Amino acid sequence: MLIEVKGNSGCSINIVEHDNKLTVHKSTFDSNYVQRLVTQANKQKNAELTSNIEVPKIHSISISDSSATIVMDYIHAKNFVDFIEQSPISAIDDFTKSIIAYIDNEINSSHEETIHSNVFTDKISSIEHNSEKNSYVTNKIFDLIKEARKVFKQHGDIKLPVGTCHGDLTLSNILFSSNKYYLIDFLDSFIETPIQDIVKLRQDTSLLWSLQMYDKAYDKIRIKTVLDYIDDAINDHFSTACEYYKSSYDYVQLINILRIVPYAKSQAVTEYLENTLTSLLGNLK
């Protein structure tokens, strides 16, 4: 039995049943994406896990010049909305402590690097170029992109812990199964810094990005209240535990949100980007 599942990465995702066991087959048939998918699979295989944090086991990685397929365990689990709606506060606390410990471990395994400002300004220029043919990118967003580039030029170099990171640690890339939390859809990042993982989490807990993508009914008051609760815990912890966090968070988050711009596909996302980028740039003035 084969079930095709829609994904957000551009890859084909199928659930295959064999001998009463389900596996996930994640594939790309784009020769330009093959190496990137293989890199992501290797990040998943080599992830340094901590208590209660798991990854689906990868059984095989098949590669050709024009395609690649990863076969991994299928995990029976809840998504983040169902988890938040159905869990007591003790389970919310357990998840929050577990994901913070995971990032603490990444930071402790990292080393300091000075990232030159041109790394960021070049990335912003690339984002601007890749957005030029997207009709959902408004003149206001292009003005905000230019303002962001100016901010990085004025700020100069940024010191970051560099080592390993998940790369796309949004709540939608975490599966919730009992008291275990499975990380999926690892992503190669243009800077491999644990700050990126904090930024991605807070992209959801503070900036509510994954809710933009969620198309089912949910308890808005409960979800927002719990996300605020988790966000406060993340912010409070890293404000004292990570010396790089306060000095770099707003800048890394700004780049992170800018990276969404070329992929905007709806008016709702356009409005989200306009409002969020305006707010983040306001924090840096």
PDB file of C-alpha atoms in Angstrom:
ATOM      1  CA  MET A   1       0.000   0.000   0.000  1.00  0.00           C
ATOM      2  CA  LEU A   2       1.258   3.490  -0.881  1.00  0.00           C
ATOM      3  CA  ILE A   3      -0.207   6.771   0.378  1.00  0.00           C
ATOM      4  CA  GLU A   4       0.979  10.075  -1.054  1.00  0.00           C
ATOM      5  CA  VAL A   5       1.266  12.943   1.415  1.00  0.00           C
ATOM      6  CA  LYS A   6       1.577  16.597   0.528  1.00  0.00           C
ATOM      7  CA  GLY A   7       4.732  18.248   1.879  1.00  0.00           C
ATOM      8  CA  ASN A   8       6.034  21.806   1.957  1.00  0.00           C
ATOM      9  CA  SER A   9       9.615  21.187   0.816  1.00  0.00           C
ATOM     10  CA  GLY A  10       8.954  20.431  -2.842  1.00  0.00           C
ATOM     11  CA  CYS A  11       9.778  16.777  -2.213  1.00  0.00           C
ATOM     12  CA  SER A  12       7.456  13.845  -2.817  1.00  0.00           C
ATOM     13  CA  ILE A  13       6.420  12.195   0.457  1.00  0.00           C
ATOM     14  CA  ASN A  14       4.802   8.747   0.415  1.00  0.00           C
ATOM     15  CA  ILE A  15       3.775   6.422   3.238  1.00  0.00           C
ATOM     16  CA  VAL A  16       4.437   2.809   2.306  1.00  0.00           C
ATOM     17  CA  GLU A  17       3.093  -0.248   4.145  1.00  0.00           C
ATOM     18  CA  HIS A  18       5.120  -3.437   3.982  1.00  0.00           C
ATOM     19  CA  ASP A  19       4.744  -6.459   6.290  1.00  0.00           C
ATOM     20  CA  ASN A  20       2.347  -4.449   8.475  1.00  0.00           C
ATOM     21  CA  LYS A  21       4.943  -1.730   9.035  1.00  0.00           C
ATOM     22  CA  LEU A  22       4.755   1.833   7.756  1.00  0.00           C
ATOM     23  CA  THR A  23       7.717   3.745   6.381  1.00  0.00           C
ATOM     24  CA  VAL A  24       8.027   7.240   4.946  1.00  0.00           C
ATOM     25  CA  HIS A  25       9.665   7.658   1.533  1.00  0.00           C
ATOM     26  CA  LYS A  26      10.841  11.228   0.948  1.00  0.00           C
ATOM     27  CA  SER A  27      12.046  11.811  -2.619  1.00  0.00           C
ATOM     28  CA  THR A  28      13.246  14.499  -4.966  1.00  0.00           C
ATOM     29  CA  PHE A  29      13.452  14.214  -8.741  1.00  0.00           C
ATOM     30  CA  ASP A  30      15.130  17.591  -9.126  1.00  0.00           C
ATOM     31  CA  SER A  31      18.832  17.107  -9.862  1.00  0.00           C
ATOM     32  CA  ASN A  32      19.547  20.487  -8.268  1.00  0.00           C
ATOM     33  CA  TYR A  33      18.009  19.318  -4.966  1.00  0.00           C
ATOM     34  CA  VAL A  34      19.561  15.845  -4.726  1.00  0.00           C
ATOM     35  CA  GLN A  35      22.650  16.798  -2.742  1.00  0.00           C
ATOM     36  CA  ARG A  36      20.639  19.064  -0.474  1.00  0.00           C
ATOM     37  CA  LEU A  37      18.225  16.255   0.419  1.00  0.00           C
ATOM     38  CA  VAL A  38      21.137  13.914   1.111  1.00  0.00           C
ATOM     39  CA  THR A  39      22.728  16.554   3.364  1.00  0.00           C
ATOM     40  CA  GLN A  40      19.441  16.890   5.255  1.00  0.00           C
ATOM     41  CA  ALA A  41      19.192  13.113   5.689  1.00  0.00           C
ATOM     42  CA  ASN A  42      22.717  12.949   7.063  1.00  0.00           C
ATOM     43  CA  LYS A  43      21.921  15.746   9.517  1.00  0.00           C
ATOM     44  CA  GLN A  44      18.992  13.668  10.742  1.00  0.00           C
ATOM     45  CA  LYS A  45      21.091  10.504  11.034  1.00  0.00           C
ATOM     46  CA  ASN A  46      23.899  12.277  12.911  1.00  0.00           C
ATOM     47  CA  ALA A  47      21.795  14.491  15.178  1.00  0.00           C
ATOM     48  CA  GLU A  48      23.037  14.631  18.771  1.00  0.00           C
ATOM     49  CA  LEU A  49      19.900  13.757  20.705  1.00  0.00           C
ATOM     50  CA  THR A  50      19.031  14.515  24.306  1.00  0.00           C
ATOM     51  CA  SER A  51      16.469  13.167  26.766  1.00  0.00           C
ATOM     52  CA  ASN A  52      13.026  12.684  25.135  1.00  0.00           C
ATOM     53  CA  ILE A  53      14.225  14.110  21.797  1.00  0.00           C
ATOM     54  CA  GLU A  54      14.301  11.529  18.993  1.00  0.00           C
ATOM     55  CA  VAL A  55      14.459  11.363  15.200  1.00  0.00           C
ATOM     56  CA  PRO A  56      12.786   8.803  12.916  1.00  0.00           C
ATOM     57  CA  LYS A  57      15.279   6.077  12.075  1.00  0.00           C
ATOM     58  CA  ILE A  58      16.579   6.293   8.498  1.00  0.00           C
ATOM     59  CA  HIS A  59      16.764   2.876   6.826  1.00  0.00           C
ATOM     60  CA  SER A  60      18.265   3.865   3.488  1.00  0.00           C
ATOM     61  CA  ILE A  61      19.357   6.753   1.280  1.00  0.00           C
ATOM     62  CA  SER A  62      19.183   6.050  -2.457  1.00  0.00           C
ATOM     63  CA  ILE A  63      20.949   8.470  -4.800  1.00  0.00           C
ATOM     64  CA  SER A  64      21.262   8.907  -8.567  1.00  0.00           C
ATOM     65  CA  ASP A  65      22.278  11.882 -10.686  1.00  0.00           C
ATOM     66  CA  SER A  66      18.691  13.103 -10.953  1.00  0.00           C
ATOM     67  CA  SER A  67      16.914  11.748  -7.858  1.00  0.00           C
ATOM     68  CA  ALA A  68      17.259  10.792  -4.221  1.00  0.00           C
ATOM     69  CA  THR A  69      14.991   8.928  -1.807  1.00  0.00           C
ATOM     70  CA  ILE A  70      15.159   8.642   1.968  1.00  0.00           C
ATOM     71  CA  VAL A  71      13.320   5.757   3.646  1.00  0.00           C
ATOM     72  CA  MET A  72      12.619   6.251   7.340  1.00  0.00           C
ATOM     73  CA  ASP A  73      10.296   5.079  10.102  1.00  0.00           C
ATOM     74  CA  TYR A  74       6.747   6.389  10.163  1.00  0.00           C
ATOM     75  CA  ILE A  75       5.978   7.844  13.598  1.00  0.00           C
ATOM     76  CA  HIS A  76       2.459   7.661  14.994  1.00  0.00           C
ATOM     77  CA  ALA A  77       2.178  11.061  16.652  1.00  0.00           C
ATOM     78  CA  LYS A  78       0.247  14.299  17.116  1.00  0.00           C
ATOM     79  CA  ASN A  79       0.988  17.603  15.432  1.00  0.00           C
ATOM     80  CA  PHE A  80       1.710  20.641  17.608  1.00  0.00           C
ATOM     81  CA  VAL A  81      -1.872  21.962  17.567  1.00  0.00           C
ATOM     82  CA  ASP A  82      -3.381  18.652  18.717  1.00  0.00           C
ATOM     83  CA  PHE A  83      -0.634  18.305  21.321  1.00  0.00           C
ATOM     84  CA  ILE A  84      -1.293  21.757  22.779  1.00  0.00           C
ATOM     85  CA  GLU A  85      -5.075  21.363  22.737  1.00  0.00           C
ATOM     86  CA  GLN A  86      -5.054  17.925  24.377  1.00  0.00           C
ATOM     87  CA  SER A  87      -2.151  18.115  26.851  1.00  0.00           C
ATOM     88  CA  PRO A  88      -1.994  19.196  30.504  1.00  0.00           C
ATOM     89  CA  ILE A  89       0.438  21.896  31.566  1.00  0.00           C
ATOM     90  CA  SER A  90       2.844  19.229  32.888  1.00  0.00           C
ATOM     91  CA  ALA A  91       3.237  17.849  29.345  1.00  0.00           C
ATOM     92  CA  ILE A  92       3.741  21.367  27.952  1.00  0.00           C
ATOM     93  CA  ASP A  93       6.460  21.932  30.563  1.00  0.00           C
ATOM     94  CA  ASP A  94       8.115  18.612  29.722  1.00  0.00           C
ATOM     95  CA  PHE A  95       8.260  19.485  26.024  1.00  0.00           C
ATOM     96  CA  THR A  96       9.578  22.990  26.703  1.00  0.00           C
ATOM     97  CA  LYS A  97      12.342  21.743  29.005  1.00  0.00           C
ATOM     98  CA  SER A  98      13.270  18.975  26.544  1.00  0.00           C
ATOM     99  CA  ILE A  99      13.589  21.257  23.515  1.00  0.00           C
ATOM    100  CA  ILE A 100      15.542  23.848  25.513  1.00  0.00           C
ATOM    101  CA  ALA A 101      17.940  21.111  26.681  1.00  0.00           C
ATOM    102  CA  TYR A 102      18.380  19.991  23.070  1.00  0.00           C
ATOM    103  CA  ILE A 103      19.418  23.497  21.987  1.00  0.00           C
ATOM    104  CA  ASP A 104      21.620  23.933  25.089  1.00  0.00           C
ATOM    105  CA  ASN A 105      23.493  20.828  23.991  1.00  0.00           C
ATOM    106  CA  GLU A 106      23.946  22.281  20.491  1.00  0.00           C
ATOM    107  CA  ILE A 107      25.317  25.519  21.954  1.00  0.00           C
ATOM    108  CA  ASN A 108      27.705  23.672  24.278  1.00  0.00           C
ATOM    109  CA  SER A 109      29.063  21.744  21.270  1.00  0.00           C
ATOM    110  CA  SER A 110      29.614  24.904  19.213  1.00  0.00           C
ATOM    111  CA  HIS A 111      32.509  27.309  18.842  1.00  0.00           C
ATOM    112  CA  GLU A 112      32.432  31.069  18.407  1.00  0.00           C
ATOM    113  CA  GLU A 113      32.800  32.538  14.927  1.00  0.00           C
ATOM    114  CA  THR A 114      32.639  36.125  13.726  1.00  0.00           C
ATOM    115  CA  ILE A 115      30.266  36.289  10.777  1.00  0.00           C
ATOM    116  CA  HIS A 116      31.117  39.218   8.520  1.00  0.00           C
ATOM    117  CA  SER A 117      28.271  41.580   7.661  1.00  0.00           C
ATOM    118  CA  ASN A 118      28.679  40.899   3.942  1.00  0.00           C
ATOM    119  CA  VAL A 119      27.517  37.288   4.543  1.00  0.00           C
ATOM    120  CA  PHE A 120      24.165  38.720   5.615  1.00  0.00           C
ATOM    121  CA  THR A 121      23.972  41.522   3.044  1.00  0.00           C
ATOM    122  CA  ASP A 122      24.832  39.072   0.247  1.00  0.00           C
ATOM    123  CA  LYS A 123      22.069  36.768   1.489  1.00  0.00           C
ATOM    124  CA  ILE A 124      19.615  39.674   1.497  1.00  0.00           C
ATOM    125  CA  SER A 125      20.619  40.594  -2.069  1.00  0.00           C
ATOM    126  CA  SER A 126      20.034  36.984  -3.128  1.00  0.00           C
ATOM    127  CA  ILE A 127      16.592  37.033  -1.473  1.00  0.00           C
ATOM    128  CA  GLU A 128      15.768  40.283  -3.258  1.00  0.00           C
ATOM    129  CA  HIS A 129      16.838  38.852  -6.630  1.00  0.00           C
ATOM    130  CA  ASN A 130      14.872  35.627  -6.121  1.00  0.00           C
ATOM    131  CA  SER A 131      11.748  37.632  -5.212  1.00  0.00           C
ATOM    132  CA  GLU A 132      11.655  39.853  -8.285  1.00  0.00           C
ATOM    133  CA  LYS A 133       9.282  37.658 -10.306  1.00  0.00           C
ATOM    134  CA  ASN A 134       6.964  36.834  -7.388  1.00  0.00           C
ATOM    135  CA  SER A 135       3.763  38.828  -7.834  1.00  0.00           C
ATOM    136  CA  TYR A 136       2.929  38.457  -4.131  1.00  0.00           C
ATOM    137  CA  VAL A 137       6.001  40.471  -3.135  1.00  0.00           C
ATOM    138  CA  THR A 138       4.845  44.065  -2.817  1.00  0.00           C
ATOM    139  CA  ASN A 139       6.769  47.312  -3.174  1.00  0.00           C
ATOM    140  CA  LYS A 140       6.488  47.650   0.600  1.00  0.00           C
ATOM    141  CA  ILE A 141       8.298  44.337   1.088  1.00  0.00           C
ATOM    142  CA  PHE A 142      11.040  45.373  -1.355  1.00  0.00           C
ATOM    143  CA  ASP A 143      11.445  48.607   0.647  1.00  0.00           C
ATOM    144  CA  LEU A 144      11.742  46.533   3.837  1.00  0.00           C
ATOM    145  CA  ILE A 145      14.372  44.319   2.187  1.00  0.00           C
ATOM    146  CA  LYS A 146      16.431  47.406   1.329  1.00  0.00           C
ATOM    147  CA  GLU A 147      16.034  48.692   4.892  1.00  0.00           C
ATOM    148  CA  ALA A 148      17.204  45.330   6.259  1.00  0.00           C
ATOM    149  CA  ARG A 149      20.328  45.405   4.104  1.00  0.00           C
ATOM    150  CA  LYS A 150      21.099  48.889   5.433  1.00  0.00           C
ATOM    151  CA  VAL A 151      20.652  47.675   9.036  1.00  0.00           C
ATOM    152  CA  PHE A 152      23.218  44.887   8.568  1.00  0.00           C
ATOM    153  CA  LYS A 153      25.697  47.217   6.880  1.00  0.00           C
ATOM    154  CA  GLN A 154      25.433  49.626   9.802  1.00  0.00           C
ATOM    155  CA  HIS A 155      25.656  46.931  12.475  1.00  0.00           C
ATOM    156  CA  GLY A 156      28.750  45.202  11.105  1.00  0.00           C
ATOM    157  CA  ASP A 157      30.007  41.744  12.017  1.00  0.00           C
ATOM    158  CA  ILE A 158      28.090  39.412  14.350  1.00  0.00           C
ATOM    159  CA  LYS A 159      29.539  36.802  16.725  1.00  0.00           C
ATOM    160  CA  LEU A 160      27.624  33.507  16.760  1.00  0.00           C
ATOM    161  CA  PRO A 161      28.059  29.990  18.140  1.00  0.00           C
ATOM    162  CA  VAL A 162      28.652  27.786  15.092  1.00  0.00           C
ATOM    163  CA  GLY A 163      28.449  24.014  15.025  1.00  0.00           C
ATOM    164  CA  THR A 164      25.309  22.038  14.339  1.00  0.00           C
ATOM    165  CA  CYS A 165      21.634  22.893  14.234  1.00  0.00           C
ATOM    166  CA  HIS A 166      18.397  21.349  13.027  1.00  0.00           C
ATOM    167  CA  GLY A 167      18.013  24.255  10.625  1.00  0.00           C
ATOM    168  CA  ASP A 168      14.197  24.370  10.489  1.00  0.00           C
ATOM    169  CA  LEU A 169      13.089  23.710  14.060  1.00  0.00           C
ATOM    170  CA  THR A 170       9.530  24.942  13.717  1.00  0.00           C
ATOM    171  CA  LEU A 171       6.744  23.333  15.722  1.00  0.00           C
ATOM    172  CA  SER A 172       5.383  21.853  12.482  1.00  0.00           C
ATOM    173  CA  ASN A 173       8.641  19.864  12.189  1.00  0.00           C
ATOM    174  CA  ILE A 174       8.183  18.228  15.583  1.00  0.00           C
ATOM    175  CA  LEU A 175       6.038  15.125  16.088  1.00  0.00           C
ATOM    176  CA  PHE A 176       4.569  14.616  19.559  1.00  0.00           C
ATOM    177  CA  SER A 177       4.324  10.984  20.670  1.00  0.00           C
ATOM    178  CA  SER A 178       3.627  10.340  24.373  1.00  0.00           C
ATOM    179  CA  ASN A 179       6.578  11.955  26.164  1.00  0.00           C
ATOM    180  CA  LYS A 180       8.885  11.726  23.146  1.00  0.00           C
ATOM    181  CA  TYR A 181       9.392  14.457  20.572  1.00  0.00           C
ATOM    182  CA  TYR A 182      10.541  13.463  17.095  1.00  0.00           C
ATOM    183  CA  LEU A 183      12.388  16.023  14.961  1.00  0.00           C
ATOM    184  CA  ILE A 184      11.800  15.806  11.214  1.00  0.00           C
ATOM    185  CA  ASP A 185      12.678  17.762   8.050  1.00  0.00           C
ATOM    186  CA  PHE A 186      16.179  18.843   9.020  1.00  0.00           C
ATOM    187  CA  LEU A 187      17.445  21.629   6.774  1.00  0.00           C
ATOM    188  CA  ASP A 188      20.896  22.778   5.737  1.00  0.00           C
ATOM    189  CA  SER A 189      21.332  26.363   6.929  1.00  0.00           C
ATOM    190  CA  PHE A 190      23.540  29.035   5.402  1.00  0.00           C
ATOM    191  CA  ILE A 191      25.023  29.476   8.890  1.00  0.00           C
ATOM    192  CA  GLU A 192      25.009  26.344  11.068  1.00  0.00           C
ATOM    193  CA  THR A 193      24.254  28.066  14.359  1.00  0.00           C
ATOM    194  CA  PRO A 194      22.046  26.916  17.257  1.00  0.00           C
ATOM    195  CA  ILE A 195      20.684  30.482  17.340  1.00  0.00           C
ATOM    196  CA  GLN A 196      18.890  29.501  14.139  1.00  0.00           C
ATOM    197  CA  ASP A 197      17.011  26.811  16.067  1.00  0.00           C
ATOM    198  CA  ILE A 198      15.927  29.297  18.737  1.00  0.00           C
ATOM    199  CA  VAL A 199      14.860  31.679  15.978  1.00  0.00           C
ATOM    200  CA  LYS A 200      12.814  28.970  14.237  1.00  0.00           C
ATOM    201  CA  LEU A 201      11.065  27.973  17.458  1.00  0.00           C
ATOM    202  CA  ARG A 202      10.213  31.576  18.246  1.00  0.00           C
ATOM    203  CA  GLN A 203       9.101  32.073  14.662  1.00  0.00           C
ATOM    204  CA  ASP A 204       6.179  29.932  15.863  1.00  0.00           C
ATOM    205  CA  THR A 205       5.872  30.686  19.574  1.00  0.00           C
ATOM    206  CA  SER A 206       6.257  34.453  19.185  1.00  0.00           C
ATOM    207  CA  LEU A 207       5.560  35.206  15.508  1.00  0.00           C
ATOM    208  CA  LEU A 208       2.967  32.415  14.967  1.00  0.00           C
ATOM    209  CA  TRP A 209       4.238  31.380  11.529  1.00  0.00           C
ATOM    210  CA  SER A 210       3.096  27.733  11.531  1.00  0.00           C
ATOM    211  CA  LEU A 211      -0.439  28.802  12.425  1.00  0.00           C
ATOM    212  CA  GLN A 212      -0.447  30.681   9.113  1.00  0.00           C
ATOM    213  CA  MET A 213      -0.038  27.308   7.411  1.00  0.00           C
ATOM    214  CA  TYR A 214      -2.583  25.440   9.573  1.00  0.00           C
ATOM    215  CA  ASP A 215      -5.926  25.137   7.768  1.00  0.00           C
ATOM    216  CA  LYS A 216      -8.036  23.237  10.320  1.00  0.00           C
ATOM    217  CA  ALA A 217     -10.177  24.621  13.131  1.00  0.00           C
ATOM    218  CA  TYR A 218      -8.441  25.055  16.499  1.00  0.00           C
ATOM    219  CA  ASP A 219      -8.933  26.700  19.887  1.00  0.00           C
ATOM    220  CA  LYS A 220      -7.303  30.065  19.155  1.00  0.00           C
ATOM    221  CA  ILE A 221      -7.327  31.303  22.745  1.00  0.00           C
ATOM    222  CA  ARG A 222      -5.772  28.127  24.174  1.00  0.00           C
ATOM    223  CA  ILE A 223      -3.178  27.802  21.407  1.00  0.00           C
ATOM    224  CA  LYS A 224      -2.099  31.449  21.679  1.00  0.00           C
ATOM    225  CA  THR A 225      -1.969  31.282  25.495  1.00  0.00           C
ATOM    226  CA  VAL A 226       0.204  28.145  25.483  1.00  0.00           C
ATOM    227  CA  LEU A 227       2.475  29.474  22.739  1.00  0.00           C
ATOM    228  CA  ASP A 228       3.020  32.632  24.807  1.00  0.00           C
ATOM    229  CA  TYR A 229       3.825  30.434  27.810  1.00  0.00           C
ATOM    230  CA  ILE A 230       6.394  28.400  25.846  1.00  0.00           C
ATOM    231  CA  ASP A 231       7.848  31.539  24.258  1.00  0.00           C
ATOM    232  CA  ASP A 232       8.367  33.201  27.646  1.00  0.00           C
ATOM    233  CA  ALA A 233      10.216  30.114  28.884  1.00  0.00           C
ATOM    234  CA  ILE A 234      12.476  30.004  25.803  1.00  0.00           C
ATOM    235  CA  ASN A 235      13.230  33.727  25.917  1.00  0.00           C
ATOM    236  CA  ASP A 236      13.845  33.777  29.679  1.00  0.00           C
ATOM    237  CA  HIS A 237      16.173  30.776  29.526  1.00  0.00           C
ATOM    238  CA  PHE A 238      18.389  31.870  26.660  1.00  0.00           C
ATOM    239  CA  SER A 239      18.508  35.488  27.821  1.00  0.00           C
ATOM    240  CA  THR A 240      20.554  34.272  30.774  1.00  0.00           C
ATOM    241  CA  ALA A 241      22.068  31.003  29.498  1.00  0.00           C
ATOM    242  CA  CYS A 242      23.409  32.114  26.101  1.00  0.00           C
ATOM    243  CA  GLU A 243      25.582  35.215  25.776  1.00  0.00           C
ATOM    244  CA  TYR A 244      25.028  35.371  22.011  1.00  0.00           C
ATOM    245  CA  TYR A 245      21.247  35.294  22.201  1.00  0.00           C
ATOM    246  CA  LYS A 246      20.496  38.885  23.226  1.00  0.00           C
ATOM    247  CA  SER A 247      22.995  40.395  20.810  1.00  0.00           C
ATOM    248  CA  SER A 248      22.053  38.328  17.746  1.00  0.00           C
ATOM    249  CA  TYR A 249      18.441  37.135  18.020  1.00  0.00           C
ATOM    250  CA  ASP A 250      16.736  40.066  16.264  1.00  0.00           C
ATOM    251  CA  TYR A 251      19.255  40.021  13.409  1.00  0.00           C
ATOM    252  CA  VAL A 252      19.052  36.269  12.807  1.00  0.00           C
ATOM    253  CA  GLN A 253      15.259  36.362  13.078  1.00  0.00           C
ATOM    254  CA  LEU A 254      15.154  39.188  10.527  1.00  0.00           C
ATOM    255  CA  ILE A 255      17.151  37.123   8.022  1.00  0.00           C
ATOM    256  CA  ASN A 256      14.981  34.115   8.817  1.00  0.00           C
ATOM    257  CA  ILE A 257      11.728  35.926   7.981  1.00  0.00           C
ATOM    258  CA  LEU A 258      13.270  37.514   4.893  1.00  0.00           C
ATOM    259  CA  ARG A 259      14.059  34.018   3.606  1.00  0.00           C
ATOM    260  CA  ILE A 260      10.306  33.327   3.400  1.00  0.00           C
ATOM    261  CA  VAL A 261       9.766  36.206   0.953  1.00  0.00           C
ATOM    262  CA  PRO A 262      10.593  34.428  -2.357  1.00  0.00           C
ATOM    263  CA  TYR A 263       8.149  31.643  -1.449  1.00  0.00           C
ATOM    264  CA  ALA A 264       5.130  33.851  -0.616  1.00  0.00           C
ATOM    265  CA  LYS A 265       2.085  32.352  -2.358  1.00  0.00           C
ATOM    266  CA  SER A 266      -0.897  34.154  -0.844  1.00  0.00           C
ATOM    267  CA  GLN A 267      -2.106  37.573   0.216  1.00  0.00           C
ATOM    268  CA  ALA A 268      -2.216  36.362   3.823  1.00  0.00           C
ATOM    269  CA  VAL A 269       1.504  35.521   3.727  1.00  0.00           C
ATOM    270  CA  THR A 270       2.245  38.886   2.088  1.00  0.00           C
ATOM    271  CA  GLU A 271       0.472  40.695   4.927  1.00  0.00           C
ATOM    272  CA  TYR A 272       2.241  38.531   7.506  1.00  0.00           C
ATOM    273  CA  LEU A 273       5.622  39.396   5.979  1.00  0.00           C
ATOM    274  CA  GLU A 274       4.877  43.112   5.791  1.00  0.00           C
ATOM    275  CA  ASN A 275       3.770  43.262   9.435  1.00  0.00           C
ATOM    276  CA  THR A 276       6.483  40.978  10.842  1.00  0.00           C
ATOM    277  CA  LEU A 277       9.373  42.580   8.961  1.00  0.00           C
ATOM    278  CA  THR A 278       8.167  46.050   9.980  1.00  0.00           C
ATOM    279  CA  SER A 279       8.075  44.958  13.629  1.00  0.00           C
ATOM    280  CA  LEU A 280      11.507  43.285  13.546  1.00  0.00           C
ATOM    281  CA  LEU A 281      13.128  46.285  11.880  1.00  0.00           C
ATOM    282  CA  GLY A 282      11.488  48.511  14.497  1.00  0.00           C
ATOM    283  CA  ASN A 283      13.259  46.464  17.204  1.00  0.00           C
ATOM    284  CA  LEU A 284      16.619  47.212  15.556  1.00  0.00           C
ATOM    285  CA  LYS A 285      16.252  50.994  15.366  1.00  0.00           C
TER     286      LYS A 285
END
